[in-house]
Short mmCIF file of N, CA and C and ligand atoms in Angstrom, two decimals:
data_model
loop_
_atom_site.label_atom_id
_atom_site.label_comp_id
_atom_site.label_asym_id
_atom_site.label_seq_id
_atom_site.Cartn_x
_atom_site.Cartn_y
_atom_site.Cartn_z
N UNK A 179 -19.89 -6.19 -9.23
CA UNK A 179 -18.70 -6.25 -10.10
C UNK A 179 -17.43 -6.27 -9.22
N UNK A 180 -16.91 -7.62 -9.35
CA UNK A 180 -15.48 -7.18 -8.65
C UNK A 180 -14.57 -6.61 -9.10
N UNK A 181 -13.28 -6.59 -7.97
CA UNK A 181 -12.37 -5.96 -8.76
C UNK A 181 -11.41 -6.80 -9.36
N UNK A 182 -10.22 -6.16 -10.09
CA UNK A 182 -9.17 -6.51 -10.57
C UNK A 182 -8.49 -7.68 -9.66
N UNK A 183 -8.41 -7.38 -8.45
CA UNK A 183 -7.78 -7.52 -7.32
C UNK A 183 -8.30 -9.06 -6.97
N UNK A 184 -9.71 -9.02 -6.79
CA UNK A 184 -10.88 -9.77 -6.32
C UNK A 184 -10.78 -11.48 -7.27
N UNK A 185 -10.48 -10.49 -8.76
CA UNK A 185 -10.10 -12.06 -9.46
C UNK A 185 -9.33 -12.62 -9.62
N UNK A 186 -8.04 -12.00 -9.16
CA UNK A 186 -6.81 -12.82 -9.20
C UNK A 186 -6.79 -13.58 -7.62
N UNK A 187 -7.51 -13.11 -6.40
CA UNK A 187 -7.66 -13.83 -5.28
C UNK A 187 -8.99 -14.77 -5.70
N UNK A 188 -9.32 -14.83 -6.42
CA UNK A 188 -10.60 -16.52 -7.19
C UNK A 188 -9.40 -16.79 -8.13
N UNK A 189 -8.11 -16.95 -8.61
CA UNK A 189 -7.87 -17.42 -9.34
C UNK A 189 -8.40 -16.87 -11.12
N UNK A 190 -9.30 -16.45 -10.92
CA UNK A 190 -9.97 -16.12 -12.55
C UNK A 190 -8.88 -15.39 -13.73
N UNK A 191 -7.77 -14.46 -12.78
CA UNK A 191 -7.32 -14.06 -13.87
C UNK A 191 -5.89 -14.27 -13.26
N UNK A 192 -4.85 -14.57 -14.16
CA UNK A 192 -2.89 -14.66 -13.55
C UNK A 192 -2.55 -13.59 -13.09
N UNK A 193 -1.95 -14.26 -12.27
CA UNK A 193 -1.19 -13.41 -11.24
C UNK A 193 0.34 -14.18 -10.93
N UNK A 194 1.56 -13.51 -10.60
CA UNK A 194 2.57 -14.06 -10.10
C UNK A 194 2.46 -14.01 -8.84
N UNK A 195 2.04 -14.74 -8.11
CA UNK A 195 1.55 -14.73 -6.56
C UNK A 195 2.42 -15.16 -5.90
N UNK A 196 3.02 -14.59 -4.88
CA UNK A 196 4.77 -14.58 -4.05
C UNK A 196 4.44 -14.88 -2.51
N UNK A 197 3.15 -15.16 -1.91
CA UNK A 197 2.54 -15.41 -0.58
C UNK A 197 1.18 -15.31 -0.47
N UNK A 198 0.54 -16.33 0.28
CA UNK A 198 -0.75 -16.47 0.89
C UNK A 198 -1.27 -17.18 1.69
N UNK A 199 -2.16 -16.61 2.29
CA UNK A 199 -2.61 -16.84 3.88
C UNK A 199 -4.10 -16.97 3.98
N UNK A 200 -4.67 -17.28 5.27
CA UNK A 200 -6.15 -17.35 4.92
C UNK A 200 -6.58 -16.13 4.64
N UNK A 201 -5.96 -14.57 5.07
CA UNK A 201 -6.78 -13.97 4.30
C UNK A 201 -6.12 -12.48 4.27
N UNK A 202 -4.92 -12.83 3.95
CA UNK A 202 -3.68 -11.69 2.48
C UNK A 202 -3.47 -12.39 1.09
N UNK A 203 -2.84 -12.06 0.53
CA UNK A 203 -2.33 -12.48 -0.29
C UNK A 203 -1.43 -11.22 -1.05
N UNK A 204 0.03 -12.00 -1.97
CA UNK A 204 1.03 -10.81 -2.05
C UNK A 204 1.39 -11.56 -3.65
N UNK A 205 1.37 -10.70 -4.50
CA UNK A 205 1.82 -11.15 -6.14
C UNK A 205 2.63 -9.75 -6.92
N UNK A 206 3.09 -9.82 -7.60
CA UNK A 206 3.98 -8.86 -8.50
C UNK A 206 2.99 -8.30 -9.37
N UNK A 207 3.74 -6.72 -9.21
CA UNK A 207 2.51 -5.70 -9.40
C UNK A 207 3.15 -6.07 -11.39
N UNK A 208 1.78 -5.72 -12.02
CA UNK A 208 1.73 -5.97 -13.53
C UNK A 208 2.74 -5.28 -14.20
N UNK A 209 2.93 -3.90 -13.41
CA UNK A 209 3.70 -3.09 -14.45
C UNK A 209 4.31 -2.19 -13.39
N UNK A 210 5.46 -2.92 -13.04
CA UNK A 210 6.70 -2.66 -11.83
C UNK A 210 7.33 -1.60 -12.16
N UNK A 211 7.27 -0.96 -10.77
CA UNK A 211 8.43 0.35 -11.26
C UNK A 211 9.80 0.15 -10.57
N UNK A 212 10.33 -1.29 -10.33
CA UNK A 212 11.18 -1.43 -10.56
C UNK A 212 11.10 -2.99 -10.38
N UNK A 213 12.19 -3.65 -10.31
CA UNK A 213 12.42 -4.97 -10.35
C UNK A 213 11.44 -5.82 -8.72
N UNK A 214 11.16 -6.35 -8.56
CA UNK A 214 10.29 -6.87 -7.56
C UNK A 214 9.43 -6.14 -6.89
N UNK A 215 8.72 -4.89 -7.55
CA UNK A 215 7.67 -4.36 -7.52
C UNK A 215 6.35 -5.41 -6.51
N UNK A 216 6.46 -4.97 -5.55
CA UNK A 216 5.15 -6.44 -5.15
C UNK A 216 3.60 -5.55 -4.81
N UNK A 217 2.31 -6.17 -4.51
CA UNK A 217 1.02 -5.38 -4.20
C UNK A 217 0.71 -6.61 -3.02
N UNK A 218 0.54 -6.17 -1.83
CA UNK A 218 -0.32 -6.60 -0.83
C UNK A 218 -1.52 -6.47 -0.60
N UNK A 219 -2.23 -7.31 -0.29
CA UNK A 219 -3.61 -6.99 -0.65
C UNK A 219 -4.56 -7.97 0.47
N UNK A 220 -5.70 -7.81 1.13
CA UNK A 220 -6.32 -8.36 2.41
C UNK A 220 -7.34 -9.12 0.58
N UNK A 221 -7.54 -10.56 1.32
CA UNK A 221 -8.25 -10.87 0.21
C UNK A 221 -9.93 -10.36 0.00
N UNK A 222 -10.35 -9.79 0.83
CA UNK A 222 -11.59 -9.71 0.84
C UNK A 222 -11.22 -7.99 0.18
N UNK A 223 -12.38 -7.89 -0.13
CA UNK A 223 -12.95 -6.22 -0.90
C UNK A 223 -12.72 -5.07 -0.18
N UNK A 224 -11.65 -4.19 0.16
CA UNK A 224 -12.50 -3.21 0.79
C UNK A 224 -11.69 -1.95 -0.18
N UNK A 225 -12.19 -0.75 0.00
CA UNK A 225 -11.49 -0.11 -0.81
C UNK A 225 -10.87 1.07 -0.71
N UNK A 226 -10.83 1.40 0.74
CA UNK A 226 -9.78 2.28 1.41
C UNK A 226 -9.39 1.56 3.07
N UNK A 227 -8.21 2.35 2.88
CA UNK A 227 -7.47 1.85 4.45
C UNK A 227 -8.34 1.95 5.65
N UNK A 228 -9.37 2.89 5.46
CA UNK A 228 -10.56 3.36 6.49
C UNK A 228 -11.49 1.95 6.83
N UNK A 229 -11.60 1.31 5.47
CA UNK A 229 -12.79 0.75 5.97
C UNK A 229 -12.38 -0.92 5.95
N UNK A 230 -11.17 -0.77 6.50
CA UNK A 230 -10.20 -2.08 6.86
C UNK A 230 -10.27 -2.54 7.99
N UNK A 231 -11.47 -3.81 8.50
CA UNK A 231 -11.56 -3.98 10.08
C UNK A 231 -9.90 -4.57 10.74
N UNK A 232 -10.11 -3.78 12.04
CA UNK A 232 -9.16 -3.86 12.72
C UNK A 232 -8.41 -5.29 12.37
N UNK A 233 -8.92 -6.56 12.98
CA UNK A 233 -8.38 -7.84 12.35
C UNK A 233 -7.73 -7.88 11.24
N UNK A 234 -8.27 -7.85 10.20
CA UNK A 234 -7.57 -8.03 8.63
C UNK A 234 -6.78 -6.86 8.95
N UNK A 235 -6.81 -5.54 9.41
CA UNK A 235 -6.03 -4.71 9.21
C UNK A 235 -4.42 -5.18 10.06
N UNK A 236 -4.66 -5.80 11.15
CA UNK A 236 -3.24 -6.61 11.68
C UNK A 236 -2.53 -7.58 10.44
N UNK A 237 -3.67 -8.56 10.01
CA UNK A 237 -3.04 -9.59 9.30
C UNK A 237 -2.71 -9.21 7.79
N UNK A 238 -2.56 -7.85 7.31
CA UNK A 238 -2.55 -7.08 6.36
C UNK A 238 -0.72 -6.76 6.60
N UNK A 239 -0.68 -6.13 7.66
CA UNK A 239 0.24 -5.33 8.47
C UNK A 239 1.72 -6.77 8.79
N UNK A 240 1.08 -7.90 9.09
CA UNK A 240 1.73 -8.78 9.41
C UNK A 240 2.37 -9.44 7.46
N UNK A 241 1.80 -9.82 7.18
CA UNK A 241 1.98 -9.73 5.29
C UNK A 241 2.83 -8.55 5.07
N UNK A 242 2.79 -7.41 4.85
CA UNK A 242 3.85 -6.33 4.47
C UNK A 242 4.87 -6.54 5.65
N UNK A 243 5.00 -6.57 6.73
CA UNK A 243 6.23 -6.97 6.99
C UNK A 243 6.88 -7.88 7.38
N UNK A 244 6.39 -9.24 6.87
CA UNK A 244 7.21 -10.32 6.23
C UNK A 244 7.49 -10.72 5.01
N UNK A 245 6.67 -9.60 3.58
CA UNK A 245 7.10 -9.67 2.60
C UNK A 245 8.30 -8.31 2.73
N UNK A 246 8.64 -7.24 2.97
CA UNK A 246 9.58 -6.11 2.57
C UNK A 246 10.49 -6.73 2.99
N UNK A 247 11.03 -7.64 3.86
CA UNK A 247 12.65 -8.56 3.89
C UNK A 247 12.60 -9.37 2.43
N UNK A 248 11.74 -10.03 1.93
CA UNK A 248 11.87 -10.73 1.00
C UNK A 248 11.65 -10.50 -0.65
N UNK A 249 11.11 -8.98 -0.19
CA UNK A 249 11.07 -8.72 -1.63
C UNK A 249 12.77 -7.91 -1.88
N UNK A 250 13.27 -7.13 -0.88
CA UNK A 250 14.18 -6.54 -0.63
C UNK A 250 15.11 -7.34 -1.20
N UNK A 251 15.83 -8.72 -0.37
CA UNK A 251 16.60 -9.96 -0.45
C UNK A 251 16.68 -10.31 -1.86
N UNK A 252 15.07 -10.83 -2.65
CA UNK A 252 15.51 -11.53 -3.77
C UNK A 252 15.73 -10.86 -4.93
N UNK A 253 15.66 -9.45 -4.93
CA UNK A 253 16.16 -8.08 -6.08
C UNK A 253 17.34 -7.58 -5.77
N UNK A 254 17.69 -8.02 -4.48
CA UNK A 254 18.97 -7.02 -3.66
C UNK A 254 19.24 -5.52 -3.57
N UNK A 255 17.68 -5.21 -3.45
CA UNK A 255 17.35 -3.95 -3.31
C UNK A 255 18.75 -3.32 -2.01
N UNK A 256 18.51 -1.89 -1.90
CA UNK A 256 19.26 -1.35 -0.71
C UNK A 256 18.41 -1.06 -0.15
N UNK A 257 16.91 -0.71 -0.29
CA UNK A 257 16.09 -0.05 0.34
C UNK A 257 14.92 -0.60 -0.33
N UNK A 258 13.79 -0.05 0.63
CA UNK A 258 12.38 -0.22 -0.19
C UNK A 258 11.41 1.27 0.32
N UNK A 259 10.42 1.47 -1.30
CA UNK A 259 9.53 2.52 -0.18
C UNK A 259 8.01 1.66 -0.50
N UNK A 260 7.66 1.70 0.63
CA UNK A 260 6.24 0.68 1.46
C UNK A 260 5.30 1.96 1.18
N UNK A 261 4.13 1.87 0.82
CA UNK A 261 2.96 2.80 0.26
C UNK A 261 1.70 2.37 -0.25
N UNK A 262 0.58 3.30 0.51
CA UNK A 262 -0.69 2.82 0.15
C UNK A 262 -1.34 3.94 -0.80
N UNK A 263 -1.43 4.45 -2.15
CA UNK A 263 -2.54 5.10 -2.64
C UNK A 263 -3.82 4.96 -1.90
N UNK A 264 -4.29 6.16 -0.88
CA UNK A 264 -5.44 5.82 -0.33
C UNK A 264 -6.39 6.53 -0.53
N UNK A 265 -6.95 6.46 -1.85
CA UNK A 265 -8.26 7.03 -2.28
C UNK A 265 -7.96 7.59 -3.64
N UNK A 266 -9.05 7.92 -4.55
CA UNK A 266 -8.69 7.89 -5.83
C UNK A 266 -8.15 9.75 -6.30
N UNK A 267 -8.11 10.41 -5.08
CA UNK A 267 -7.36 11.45 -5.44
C UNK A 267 -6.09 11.69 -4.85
N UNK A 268 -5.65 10.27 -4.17
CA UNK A 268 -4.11 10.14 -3.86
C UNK A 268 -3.50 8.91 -5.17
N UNK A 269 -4.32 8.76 -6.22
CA UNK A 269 -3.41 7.86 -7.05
C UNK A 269 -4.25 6.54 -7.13
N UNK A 270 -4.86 6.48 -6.15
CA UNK A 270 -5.79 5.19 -6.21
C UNK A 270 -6.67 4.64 -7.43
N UNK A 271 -5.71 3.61 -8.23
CA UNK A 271 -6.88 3.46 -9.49
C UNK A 271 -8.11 2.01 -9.20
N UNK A 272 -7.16 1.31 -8.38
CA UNK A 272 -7.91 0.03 -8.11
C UNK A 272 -8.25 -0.09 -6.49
N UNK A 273 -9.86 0.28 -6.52
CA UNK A 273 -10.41 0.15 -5.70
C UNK A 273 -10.85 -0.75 -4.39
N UNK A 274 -9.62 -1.30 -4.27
CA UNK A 274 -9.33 -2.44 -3.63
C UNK A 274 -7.89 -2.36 -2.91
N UNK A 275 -7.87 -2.18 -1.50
CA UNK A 275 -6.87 -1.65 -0.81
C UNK A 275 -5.43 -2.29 -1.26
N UNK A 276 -4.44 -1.94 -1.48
CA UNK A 276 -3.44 -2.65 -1.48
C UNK A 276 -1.76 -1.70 -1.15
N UNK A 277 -1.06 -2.65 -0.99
CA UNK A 277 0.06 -2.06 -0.25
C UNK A 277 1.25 -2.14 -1.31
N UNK A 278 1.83 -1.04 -1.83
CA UNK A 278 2.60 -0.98 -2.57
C UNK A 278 4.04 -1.73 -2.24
N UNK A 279 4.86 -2.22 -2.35
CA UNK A 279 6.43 -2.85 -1.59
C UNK A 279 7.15 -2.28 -3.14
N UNK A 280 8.01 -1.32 -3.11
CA UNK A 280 8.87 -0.95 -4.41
C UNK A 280 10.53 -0.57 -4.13
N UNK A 281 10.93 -2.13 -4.48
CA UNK A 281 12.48 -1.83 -3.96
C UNK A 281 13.05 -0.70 -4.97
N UNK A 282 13.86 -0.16 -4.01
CA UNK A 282 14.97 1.09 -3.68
C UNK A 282 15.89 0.82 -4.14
N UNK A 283 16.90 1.24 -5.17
CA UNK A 283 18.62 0.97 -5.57
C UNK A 283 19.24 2.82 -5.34
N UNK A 284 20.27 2.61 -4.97
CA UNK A 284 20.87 4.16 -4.72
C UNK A 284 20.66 4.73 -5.62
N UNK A 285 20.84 4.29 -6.95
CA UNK A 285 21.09 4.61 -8.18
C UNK A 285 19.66 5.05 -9.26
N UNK A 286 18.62 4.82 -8.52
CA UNK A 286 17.28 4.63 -8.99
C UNK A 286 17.03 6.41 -9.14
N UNK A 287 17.28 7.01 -8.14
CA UNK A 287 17.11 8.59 -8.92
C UNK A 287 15.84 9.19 -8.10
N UNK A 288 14.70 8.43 -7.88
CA UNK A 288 12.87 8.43 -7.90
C UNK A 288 12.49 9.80 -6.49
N UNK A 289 13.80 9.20 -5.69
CA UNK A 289 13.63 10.26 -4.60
C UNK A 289 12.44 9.67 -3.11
N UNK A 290 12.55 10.55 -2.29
CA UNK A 290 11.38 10.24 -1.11
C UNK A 290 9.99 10.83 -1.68
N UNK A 291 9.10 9.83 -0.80
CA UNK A 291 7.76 10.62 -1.15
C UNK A 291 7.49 11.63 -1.28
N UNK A 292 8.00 12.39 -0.43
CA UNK A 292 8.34 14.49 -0.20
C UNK A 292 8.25 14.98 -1.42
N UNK A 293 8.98 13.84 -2.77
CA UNK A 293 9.49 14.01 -3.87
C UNK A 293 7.67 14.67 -4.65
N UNK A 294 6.85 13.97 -4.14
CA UNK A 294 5.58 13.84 -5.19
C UNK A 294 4.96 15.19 -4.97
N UNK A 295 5.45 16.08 -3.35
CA UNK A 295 4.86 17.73 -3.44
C UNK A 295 5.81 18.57 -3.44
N UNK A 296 5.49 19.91 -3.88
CA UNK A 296 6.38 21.16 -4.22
C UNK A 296 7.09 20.94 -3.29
N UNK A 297 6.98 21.38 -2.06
CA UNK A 297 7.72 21.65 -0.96
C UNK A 297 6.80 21.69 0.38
N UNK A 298 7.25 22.15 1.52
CA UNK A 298 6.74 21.92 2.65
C UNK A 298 6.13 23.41 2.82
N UNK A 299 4.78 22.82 3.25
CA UNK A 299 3.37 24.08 3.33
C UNK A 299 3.85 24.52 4.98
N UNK A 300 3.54 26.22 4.44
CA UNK A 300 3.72 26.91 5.12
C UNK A 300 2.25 26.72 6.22
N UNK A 301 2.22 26.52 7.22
CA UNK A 301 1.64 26.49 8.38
C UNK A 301 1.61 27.07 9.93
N UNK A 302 1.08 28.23 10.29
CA UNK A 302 1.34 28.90 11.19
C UNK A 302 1.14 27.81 12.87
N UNK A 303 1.86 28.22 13.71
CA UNK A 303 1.86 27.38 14.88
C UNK A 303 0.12 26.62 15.82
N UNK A 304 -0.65 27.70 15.71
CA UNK A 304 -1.72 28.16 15.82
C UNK A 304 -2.77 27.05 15.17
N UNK A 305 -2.71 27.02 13.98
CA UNK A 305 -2.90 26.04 13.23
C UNK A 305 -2.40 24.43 13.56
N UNK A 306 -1.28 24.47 13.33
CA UNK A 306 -0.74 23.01 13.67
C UNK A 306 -1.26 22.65 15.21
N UNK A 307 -1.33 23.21 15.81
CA UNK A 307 -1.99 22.93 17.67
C UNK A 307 -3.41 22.07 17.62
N UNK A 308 -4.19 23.14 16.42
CA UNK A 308 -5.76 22.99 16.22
C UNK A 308 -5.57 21.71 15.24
N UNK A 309 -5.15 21.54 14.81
CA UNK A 309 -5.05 20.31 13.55
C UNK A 309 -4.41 18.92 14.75
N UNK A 310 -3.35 19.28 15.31
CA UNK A 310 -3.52 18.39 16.26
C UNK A 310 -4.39 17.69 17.24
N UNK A 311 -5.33 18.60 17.81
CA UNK A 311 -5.82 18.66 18.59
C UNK A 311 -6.95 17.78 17.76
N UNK A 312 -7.69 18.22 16.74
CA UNK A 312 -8.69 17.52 15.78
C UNK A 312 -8.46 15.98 15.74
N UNK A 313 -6.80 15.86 14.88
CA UNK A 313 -6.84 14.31 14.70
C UNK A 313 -6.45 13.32 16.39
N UNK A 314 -5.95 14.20 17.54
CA UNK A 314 -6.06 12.87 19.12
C UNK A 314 -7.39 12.98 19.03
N UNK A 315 -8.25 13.81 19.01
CA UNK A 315 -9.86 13.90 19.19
C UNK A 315 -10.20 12.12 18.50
N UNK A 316 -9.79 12.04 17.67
CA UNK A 316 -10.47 11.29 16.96
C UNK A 316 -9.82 10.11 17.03
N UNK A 317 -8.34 9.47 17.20
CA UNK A 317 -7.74 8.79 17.43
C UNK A 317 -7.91 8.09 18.02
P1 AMP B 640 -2.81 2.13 -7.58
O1 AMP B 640 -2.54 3.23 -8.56
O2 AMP B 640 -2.21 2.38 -6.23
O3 AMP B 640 -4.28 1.79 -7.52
O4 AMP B 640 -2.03 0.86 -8.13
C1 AMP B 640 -2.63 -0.17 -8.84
C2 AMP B 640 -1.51 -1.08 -9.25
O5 AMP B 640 -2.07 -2.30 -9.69
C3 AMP B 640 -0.67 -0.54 -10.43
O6 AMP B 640 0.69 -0.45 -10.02
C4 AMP B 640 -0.88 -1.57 -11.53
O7 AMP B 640 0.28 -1.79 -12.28
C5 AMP B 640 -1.28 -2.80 -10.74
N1 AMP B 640 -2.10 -3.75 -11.46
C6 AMP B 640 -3.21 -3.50 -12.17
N2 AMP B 640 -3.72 -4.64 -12.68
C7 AMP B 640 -2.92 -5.64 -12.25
C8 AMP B 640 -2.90 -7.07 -12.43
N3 AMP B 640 -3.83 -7.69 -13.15
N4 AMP B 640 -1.91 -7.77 -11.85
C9 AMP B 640 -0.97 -7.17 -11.12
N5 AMP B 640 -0.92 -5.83 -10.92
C10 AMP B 640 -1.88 -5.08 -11.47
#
């Protein structure tokens, strides 16, 4: 079963499609949270940022930033915030990686991402060293 995603890159279902390449493609998200709302998307299936081979993961990377000048430009955004829901307990409904582009107006209110948690977790020094140390391990 594909996805949502999967049939608008076969064509099967409309899409307002704003760029494509042999293998991104960039169209206007269905239900924008603001005016040139766009979704980036590697055309092939995958369904977290993890399991994005290195390659497509460049030509993914190269697509979002030659669409955020242009989605910016033709809304006359002031800003944009660039974002991946990555996994279905960060927001992720469609299982199919994609890159959020949601132009910014001063006036928009919505706030920084910071905006989506209480506040900043208390973390002893001790901790942050060992948590460091975990993710170069793995890096
Ligand atoms: P997420 O919550 O990060 O998985 O975001 C999925 C996004 O896909 C939402 O912003 C939806 O509005 C958008 N979306 C769902 N179906 C379509 C569609 N057929 N065409 C364009 N955008 C869609």
């Amino acid at each position: 079963m594909s996805t949502i995603f999967s049939q608008i890159v076969e064509g099967e279902i409309p899409a307002r499609v704003v760029y494509e390449d042999e293998t991104t493609i960039a169209f206007l998200d269905a239900n924008p949270l603001a005016p040139g709302h766009t979704l980036v998307i590697p055309k092939d299936e995958y369904e977290r940022l993890n399991d994005v081979p290195d390659d497509v993961a460049e030509d993914l990377y190269a697509t979002v930033h030659r669409l955020v000048p242009a989605v910016e430009e033709s809304v006359d955004a002031d800003a944009s915030t660039v974002a991946f829901n990555n996994g279905e307990e960060a927001g992720q409904e469609v299982p199919h990686v994609h890159c959020h582009i949601v132009p910014r107006f001063e006036s928009d209110g919505a706030g920084p991402i910071h905006a989506m948690f209480g506040g900043q977790e208390d973390i002893d020094d001790d901790r942050l060293d060992e948590i460091a140390d975990e993710i170069e391990s793995r890096a």
